[in-house]
Coordinates of C-alpha atoms and ligand atoms in Angstrom, one line a residue:
M1 CA 0.0 0.0 0.0
K2 CA 1.5 3.3 -1.1
V3 CA 1.6 6.2 1.4
L4 CA 2.6 9.8 0.7
L5 CA 3.6 11.9 3.8
L6 CA 4.1 15.6 3.1
E7 CA 5.2 18.7 5.1
G8 CA 7.9 17.1 7.3
I9 CA 5.6 14.9 9.4
H10 CA 7.4 13.4 12.4
P11 CA 9.5 10.4 11.4
L12 CA 7.7 8.2 13.9
A13 CA 4.6 8.3 11.5
A14 CA 6.6 6.8 8.6
E15 CA 8.0 4.2 11.0
V16 CA 4.6 3.1 12.2
L17 CA 3.3 2.9 8.6
R18 CA 6.4 1.0 7.4
R19 CA 6.0 -1.5 10.3
A20 CA 2.4 -2.1 9.0
G21 CA 3.9 -3.0 5.6
C22 CA 3.3 0.3 3.8
D23 CA 5.5 1.7 1.1
V24 CA 6.1 5.2 2.5
D25 CA 7.3 8.2 0.4
V26 CA 8.2 11.2 2.7
R27 CA 8.5 14.8 1.5
A28 CA 9.6 17.8 3.4
G29 CA 7.2 20.4 1.8
S30 CA 3.6 20.6 0.8
L31 CA 2.4 20.1 -2.8
S32 CA 0.2 22.5 -4.8
E33 CA -3.2 21.4 -6.1
D34 CA -1.8 20.6 -9.6
E35 CA 1.1 18.6 -8.1
L36 CA -1.3 16.6 -5.9
V37 CA -3.6 15.9 -8.8
D38 CA -0.6 14.5 -10.8
G39 CA 0.9 12.7 -7.8
L40 CA -2.1 11.1 -6.1
P41 CA -3.0 8.2 -8.4
G42 CA -1.7 5.0 -6.8
V43 CA -1.5 6.6 -3.3
A44 CA -3.8 4.9 -0.7
L45 CA -2.9 7.0 2.3
L46 CA -2.0 10.7 2.2
G47 CA -0.5 12.5 5.3
I48 CA -0.5 16.3 5.4
R49 CA -0.3 19.1 7.9
S50 CA -1.9 22.5 7.7
N51 CA -0.3 23.9 4.5
T52 CA -1.7 21.3 2.0
R53 CA -5.1 22.1 0.6
V54 CA -7.1 19.0 -0.3
T55 CA -9.8 20.4 -2.6
P56 CA -12.6 18.5 -4.3
R57 CA -10.4 18.4 -7.4
V58 CA -7.6 16.8 -5.5
L59 CA -10.0 14.2 -4.0
G60 CA -11.4 13.5 -7.4
A61 CA -7.8 12.7 -8.6
G62 CA -7.1 10.4 -5.7
K63 CA -8.8 7.4 -7.3
D64 CA -6.9 5.0 -5.0
L65 CA -7.1 7.1 -1.8
L66 CA -8.6 5.3 1.2
A67 CA -7.8 7.7 4.0
L68 CA -6.2 11.1 4.7
G69 CA -4.3 11.8 7.9
C70 CA -4.1 15.5 9.0
F71 CA -1.0 15.4 11.3
C72 CA -2.2 18.5 13.1
I73 CA -5.3 19.6 15.1
G74 CA -7.3 21.5 12.4
T75 CA -9.0 20.0 9.4
N76 CA -10.1 23.2 7.6
Q77 CA -7.6 22.5 4.8
V78 CA -9.6 19.5 3.7
H79 CA -13.0 19.4 1.9
L80 CA -14.4 17.0 4.5
D81 CA -17.9 16.5 2.9
E82 CA -16.4 15.7 -0.5
A83 CA -14.0 13.3 1.2
A84 CA -17.0 11.6 3.0
D85 CA -19.0 11.4 -0.2
R86 CA -16.1 9.6 -1.8
G87 CA -15.7 7.3 1.2
I88 CA -12.3 8.7 2.1
A89 CA -11.8 8.7 5.9
V90 CA -10.1 11.7 7.4
F91 CA -8.3 11.6 10.7
N92 CA -6.6 14.2 12.8
A93 CA -4.9 14.5 16.3
P94 CA -7.2 16.6 18.5
F95 CA -5.6 15.7 21.8
S96 CA -2.0 15.1 21.2
N97 CA -0.8 18.6 22.3
T98 CA -2.9 18.8 25.5
R99 CA 0.1 18.4 27.7
S100 CA 2.1 21.0 25.8
V101 CA -0.6 23.6 26.4
V102 CA -0.9 22.7 30.1
E103 CA 2.9 23.1 30.6
L104 CA 2.9 26.5 28.9
V105 CA 0.1 27.7 31.0
L106 CA 1.6 26.4 34.3
G107 CA 4.9 28.2 33.3
E108 CA 3.0 31.4 32.7
I109 CA 1.1 31.2 36.0
I110 CA 4.5 31.0 37.8
S111 CA 6.2 33.6 35.7
L112 CA 3.4 36.1 36.0
T113 CA 2.9 35.5 39.7
R114 CA 6.6 36.3 40.2
R115 CA 6.4 39.2 37.7
L116 CA 9.3 37.6 35.7
P117 CA 8.5 39.3 32.3
E118 CA 9.0 42.7 33.9
K119 CA 12.2 41.6 35.7
T120 CA 13.9 40.0 32.8
L121 CA 13.1 43.1 30.6
R122 CA 14.7 45.4 33.2
M123 CA 17.8 43.2 33.4
H124 CA 18.2 43.3 29.6
D125 CA 17.9 47.0 29.9
G126 CA 20.8 46.9 32.4
V127 CA 18.8 47.7 35.5
W128 CA 19.3 45.7 38.7
D129 CA 15.9 45.9 40.5
K130 CA 16.0 43.4 43.3
S131 CA 12.7 43.4 45.1
A132 CA 10.0 41.1 46.3
K133 CA 7.2 43.6 45.7
G134 CA 4.3 42.1 43.9
S135 CA 6.0 38.7 43.7
H136 CA 4.1 35.7 45.1
E137 CA 4.3 31.9 45.3
I138 CA 1.6 30.1 43.5
R139 CA 1.2 27.6 46.4
G140 CA -2.2 28.1 48.1
R141 CA -3.5 30.5 45.4
T142 CA -6.7 29.8 43.5
L143 CA -6.7 28.9 39.9
G144 CA -10.1 29.3 38.1
I145 CA -10.4 27.1 35.0
V146 CA -13.1 28.1 32.5
G147 CA -13.7 25.0 30.2
Y148 CA -13.0 21.7 32.0
G149 CA -12.3 19.6 28.9
N150 CA -9.1 17.8 27.9
I151 CA -6.8 20.7 28.6
G152 CA -8.7 22.1 31.6
T153 CA -8.8 18.8 33.4
Q154 CA -5.1 18.1 32.9
L155 CA -4.2 21.7 34.0
S156 CA -6.3 21.0 37.1
N157 CA -4.2 18.0 38.0
V158 CA -0.9 19.6 37.4
A159 CA -1.9 22.9 39.2
E160 CA -3.0 20.9 42.3
A161 CA 0.3 19.0 42.2
V162 CA 2.2 22.3 42.7
G163 CA -0.1 23.3 45.6
M164 CA -2.8 25.5 43.9
R165 CA -6.4 25.3 44.8
V166 CA -8.5 24.7 41.7
I167 CA -12.1 25.8 40.9
F168 CA -13.7 25.3 37.5
F169 CA -16.7 26.3 35.5
D170 CA -18.0 24.3 32.5
T171 CA -21.3 24.6 30.7
A172 CA -21.3 20.7 30.5
D173 CA -21.5 18.3 33.3
R174 CA -17.8 17.5 34.1
L175 CA -16.4 15.3 36.8
A176 CA -14.1 17.2 39.2
H177 CA -10.5 15.8 39.2
G178 CA -8.6 15.6 42.5
N179 CA -9.7 18.2 45.0
A180 CA -10.9 20.6 42.3
R181 CA -14.3 22.2 43.0
R182 CA -17.0 23.0 40.5
V183 CA -18.6 26.4 40.8
G184 CA -22.1 27.3 39.7
S185 CA -21.4 30.3 37.5
L186 CA -18.7 32.1 35.6
D187 CA -19.1 35.1 37.9
E188 CA -18.5 33.0 41.0
L189 CA -15.3 31.6 39.4
L190 CA -14.1 35.1 38.4
A191 CA -14.8 36.5 41.9
G192 CA -12.9 33.7 43.6
S193 CA -9.8 33.2 41.5
D194 CA -6.2 34.6 41.7
V195 CA -5.6 33.3 38.2
V196 CA -8.3 32.7 35.5
S197 CA -7.3 30.5 32.6
L198 CA -9.6 30.0 29.6
H199 CA -9.9 26.5 28.0
V200 CA -13.2 26.7 26.2
D201 CA -13.8 25.4 22.7
G202 CA -14.5 27.4 19.6
R203 CA -18.3 27.1 19.4
P204 CA -19.7 30.3 17.9
G205 CA -21.5 31.3 21.1
N206 CA -18.1 31.7 22.8
A207 CA -17.2 34.7 20.6
G208 CA -16.8 37.7 22.9
L209 CA -17.3 35.6 26.1
F210 CA -14.8 37.7 27.9
G211 CA -15.1 41.5 27.9
A212 CA -15.2 44.5 30.2
D213 CA -17.9 43.0 32.6
Q214 CA -16.0 39.8 33.1
F215 CA -12.7 41.5 33.7
A216 CA -14.4 43.8 36.2
T217 CA -15.7 40.8 38.1
M218 CA -12.2 39.4 38.5
K219 CA -10.4 40.0 41.8
P220 CA -8.1 43.1 41.9
G221 CA -4.6 42.0 41.1
A222 CA -5.6 38.7 39.5
I223 CA -3.9 37.2 36.4
F224 CA -5.7 36.3 33.2
I225 CA -4.6 33.6 30.7
N226 CA -6.0 32.7 27.4
A227 CA -4.6 29.8 25.3
S228 CA -8.0 28.7 23.9
R229 CA -9.4 30.8 21.1
G230 CA -8.6 34.4 20.1
M231 CA -12.2 35.4 19.4
V232 CA -13.2 34.6 23.0
V233 CA -11.6 37.7 24.5
D234 CA -12.0 41.5 23.9
D235 CA -8.3 42.4 23.8
A236 CA -9.1 46.2 24.1
A237 CA -10.9 45.5 27.4
L238 CA -8.0 43.4 28.6
R239 CA -5.6 46.2 27.8
A240 CA -7.6 48.7 29.7
N241 CA -7.7 46.4 32.8
V242 CA -3.9 45.8 32.7
L243 CA -3.2 49.5 32.3
S244 CA -5.5 50.4 35.1
G245 CA -3.7 47.9 37.4
H246 CA -7.0 45.9 38.0
L247 CA -5.2 42.9 36.6
S248 CA -1.6 42.3 37.6
G249 CA -0.7 40.3 34.5
A250 CA -1.8 38.3 31.5
A251 CA -0.6 35.6 29.1
I252 CA -2.2 35.4 25.7
D253 CA -1.3 32.7 23.1
V254 CA -4.3 33.2 20.7
F255 CA -5.6 36.3 19.0
P256 CA -8.7 37.3 17.0
I257 CA -6.6 37.9 14.0
E258 CA -3.3 36.0 13.6
P259 CA -0.7 36.6 11.0
K260 CA -0.8 33.9 8.3
A261 CA 2.9 33.4 7.5
Q262 CA 6.1 33.0 9.4
G263 CA 7.7 36.5 9.9
D264 CA 4.5 38.4 9.1
H265 CA 3.9 41.6 11.1
F266 CA 1.9 41.0 14.3
D267 CA -0.3 43.7 15.8
S268 CA -2.5 43.7 18.9
P269 CA -3.7 46.2 21.6
L270 CA -1.8 44.0 24.0
R271 CA 1.6 44.9 22.7
G272 CA 3.9 46.9 24.9
L273 CA 2.2 46.1 28.3
D274 CA 4.1 45.3 31.5
N275 CA 3.8 41.8 32.9
V276 CA 2.0 40.5 29.8
I277 CA 3.3 37.5 28.0
L278 CA 2.4 37.3 24.3
T279 CA 3.2 34.1 22.4
P280 CA 2.5 33.3 18.7
H281 CA -0.1 30.5 19.1
V282 CA 2.6 28.0 20.3
G283 CA 0.6 26.4 23.2
G284 CA 0.6 23.1 21.4
S285 CA 3.8 23.5 19.5
T286 CA 6.5 21.2 21.0
Q287 CA 8.6 18.4 19.6
E288 CA 6.9 16.0 22.0
A289 CA 3.5 17.0 20.6
Q290 CA 4.7 16.6 17.0
E291 CA 5.9 13.1 17.9
E292 CA 2.7 12.2 19.6
I293 CA 0.7 13.6 16.6
G294 CA 2.8 11.5 14.3
Y295 CA 2.2 8.3 16.3
F296 CA -1.5 9.0 16.9
V297 CA -2.6 9.8 13.3
A298 CA -0.4 7.0 11.8
T299 CA -2.0 4.4 14.1
K300 CA -5.5 5.7 13.2
L301 CA -4.6 5.2 9.5
V302 CA -3.2 1.7 10.1
S303 CA -6.3 0.5 12.1
F304 CA -8.5 1.9 9.4
V305 CA -6.8 -0.1 6.6
Q306 CA -6.2 -3.2 8.7
A307 CA -9.5 -3.5 10.6
G308 CA -11.9 -0.9 9.1
S309 CA -11.8 1.2 12.3
T310 CA -13.1 4.7 11.9
A311 CA -12.7 5.7 15.6
L312 CA -12.1 9.5 15.8
S313 CA -12.6 10.0 12.0
V314 CA -13.7 13.6 11.5
N315 CA -16.0 12.9 8.5
L316 CA -17.2 9.3 8.5
P317 CA -19.5 7.5 11.0
E318 CA -17.3 6.2 13.9
V319 CA -17.1 2.4 14.4
A320 CA -14.3 0.8 16.3
A321 CA -15.3 -2.8 17.1
P322 CA -12.7 -5.4 18.3
Q323 CA -12.5 -8.2 15.8
P324 CA -13.4 -11.5 17.5
P325 CA -10.6 -14.1 17.1
G326 CA -11.0 -16.1 13.9
A327 CA -13.8 -13.9 12.5
F328 CA -14.1 -12.7 8.9
R329 CA -14.7 -8.9 8.8
M330 CA -16.6 -6.8 6.3
G331 CA -16.8 -3.0 6.4
Y332 CA -19.6 -1.5 4.4
L333 CA -20.0 2.3 3.9
H334 CA -23.3 3.3 2.4
T335 CA -25.7 6.2 2.0
S336 CA -27.9 6.3 5.1
E337 CA -31.5 5.1 4.3
P338 CA -33.9 2.8 5.9
G339 CA -33.6 -1.0 5.4
V340 CA -29.8 -1.2 4.5
L341 CA -28.9 -3.2 7.6
A342 CA -31.8 -5.5 7.2
G343 CA -30.8 -6.1 3.6
I344 CA -27.2 -6.9 4.5
N345 CA -28.3 -9.4 7.2
R346 CA -30.7 -11.1 4.8
L347 CA -27.9 -11.6 2.3
L348 CA -25.6 -12.9 5.1
A349 CA -28.3 -15.3 6.2
D350 CA -28.8 -16.5 2.7
A351 CA -25.0 -17.1 2.4
G352 CA -25.2 -19.3 5.6
A353 CA -22.9 -16.9 7.5
N354 CA -23.4 -16.6 11.2
V355 CA -22.9 -13.0 12.5
V356 CA -20.6 -13.0 15.5
G357 CA -20.3 -9.2 15.8
Q358 CA -21.9 -6.2 14.2
S359 CA -21.6 -2.5 14.8
L360 CA -23.4 0.3 13.0
S361 CA -23.1 4.1 13.1
T362 CA -24.4 6.9 11.0
R363 CA -23.2 10.4 10.4
G364 CA -24.9 12.9 8.1
E365 CA -25.7 11.2 4.9
H366 CA -23.6 8.0 5.6
G367 CA -23.9 4.8 7.5
Y368 CA -21.1 2.4 8.3
V369 CA -21.6 -1.2 9.3
V370 CA -18.8 -3.5 10.4
T371 CA -19.9 -7.1 10.4
D372 CA -17.9 -10.1 11.7
T373 CA -18.9 -13.5 10.5
D374 CA -17.8 -17.1 11.3
R375 CA -16.9 -17.7 7.7
A376 CA -15.7 -15.9 4.6
L377 CA -18.5 -14.5 2.5
P378 CA -19.0 -16.0 -1.0
E379 CA -17.9 -13.8 -3.9
A380 CA -21.5 -13.8 -5.1
T381 CA -22.7 -12.2 -1.8
L382 CA -20.0 -9.5 -1.9
S383 CA -20.8 -8.8 -5.5
V384 CA -24.5 -8.2 -4.8
L385 CA -23.5 -5.8 -2.0
H386 CA -21.0 -4.0 -4.2
Q387 CA -23.7 -3.4 -6.8
L388 CA -26.4 -1.9 -4.4
P389 CA -27.1 1.7 -5.2
Q390 CA -26.4 2.7 -1.6
T391 CA -22.9 1.3 -1.6
V392 CA -20.0 3.7 -1.2
W393 CA -17.4 1.0 -0.6
L394 CA -17.2 -2.5 0.8
R395 CA -14.0 -4.1 2.1
S396 CA -13.3 -7.4 3.7
W397 CA -10.5 -8.7 6.0
Q398 CA -9.5 -12.3 6.6
P399 CA -8.5 -13.3 10.2
Ligands
LIG1 N1 -3.0 27.4 22.1 C1 -2.9 26.3 21.5 O1 -1.9 26.1 20.7 C2 -3.9 25.3 21.6 C3 -3.6 23.9 21.4 C4 -4.6 23.0 21.6 C5 -5.9 23.4 21.9 N2 -6.2 24.7 22.0 C6 -7.6 25.2 22.2 O2 -7.9 25.0 23.6 C7 -9.3 24.9 23.8 C8 -9.6 23.7 24.7 O3 -9.2 22.5 24.1 P1 -9.7 21.1 24.7 O4 -9.0 20.0 23.9 O5 -9.5 21.1 26.2 O6 -11.2 21.2 24.3 P2 -12.4 20.3 24.9 O7 -13.5 20.3 23.8 O8 -11.9 19.0 25.4 O9 -12.9 21.2 26.2 C9 -13.6 22.4 26.0 C10 -14.5 22.5 27.2 O10 -15.0 23.8 27.3 C11 -16.4 23.8 27.7 N3 -17.0 25.0 27.3 C12 -17.4 25.4 26.1 N4 -17.9 26.6 26.1 C13 -17.9 27.0 27.4 C14 -18.3 28.2 28.1 N5 -18.8 29.2 27.5 N6 -18.2 28.2 29.5 C15 -17.7 27.2 30.1 N7 -17.3 26.0 29.6 C16 -17.4 26.0 28.2 C17 -16.9 22.5 27.1 O11 -18.1 22.0 27.7 C18 -15.7 21.6 27.2 O12 -15.7 20.9 28.4 C19 -9.9 24.7 22.4 O13 -10.4 26.0 22.1 C20 -8.7 24.4 21.5 O14 -8.8 24.9 20.2 C21 -5.3 25.7 21.8

């Protein structure tokens, strides 16, 4: 099976795919649309990062393409619906950089609580300003986490391990980790936290979640951190609160408008403020995260081609059923309409095959059934299924 990995994906990905028997071609850069159209025939698995645009035309040229791995978090660069209509599974790595974000935020909490950005700046300016004024330990201080998902919960554990008290607010029902305490409202969290850190997702309703009212509700001298989404925070209101001294510091990694290319000019109302750390959306950017992403996406691709698993696919129905020992497996992707499953099972019964496992899931216009049988299905049965008008693809695996 031929694999094309673009954009300098971590070498661990190629290693995982080669171990699975794939013939892997690795390229450092991305390819243009025309280059992809020329290069894709014969390629079964394509790996990209964020700079390769996979358009409907590219997908149309990928006649042999089974799956696409986005070795990154976002999938905007891929036309997901077109990929689903063609039965091409798309995978990404939504959680692989969780720890990297958490470590950055923890470092920022310590740095800002000690006012390190200010101190290092003065040292570089040649000023020896040795003073404990405004510097604190983080031990015993309260961290308020808004958004208690993958990152929020891991930050909660790490912050408690260094002696912070943790409170959190989430719109969904989330289990408290360790000694963390859920609070009933955002305002309650803001009024009770020495540090507020945002870890909400990018749903449209979160645009402008944090503005003048929320900053005013925070404790005087508190610290504000946002490594979630730029559109969540009103940066002008944040600037006003830092300048007035109501907030003692802030760390911001994400911005409403971010430069597109390396070296582009960056502008923000937050530039030039004391005790404010600005980073260029690098919360998740570490070598460890790249390695983890390489491993995570490559294993998703391997389990898709070897066992039909669509677990964590971003565009196809998710089915991840363990294959019973000795069972023959059939994966069937079809357009979702009533009676398809009953039709399949009728055909299997006619073929004398006993079903030992079956999982079905639907998503949008598509349904995906994975069926394990006690015997190989006759060619005639497979051929009938292949020819049904609902069929997108059908694949089978021997034990
Ligand atoms: N800075 C970076 O480089 C970087 C890297 C990875 C992720 N992120 C961003 O971090 C954020 C969190 O990621 P995650 O993986 O933990 O996401 P997640 O989906 O696991 O968790 C988000 C949580 O926020 C909660 N939530 C949503 N809106 C809320 C609101 N208005 N008030 C309270 N809770 C709310 C959700 O219920 C959920 O529990 C995302 O926006 C993600 O894009 C940034």
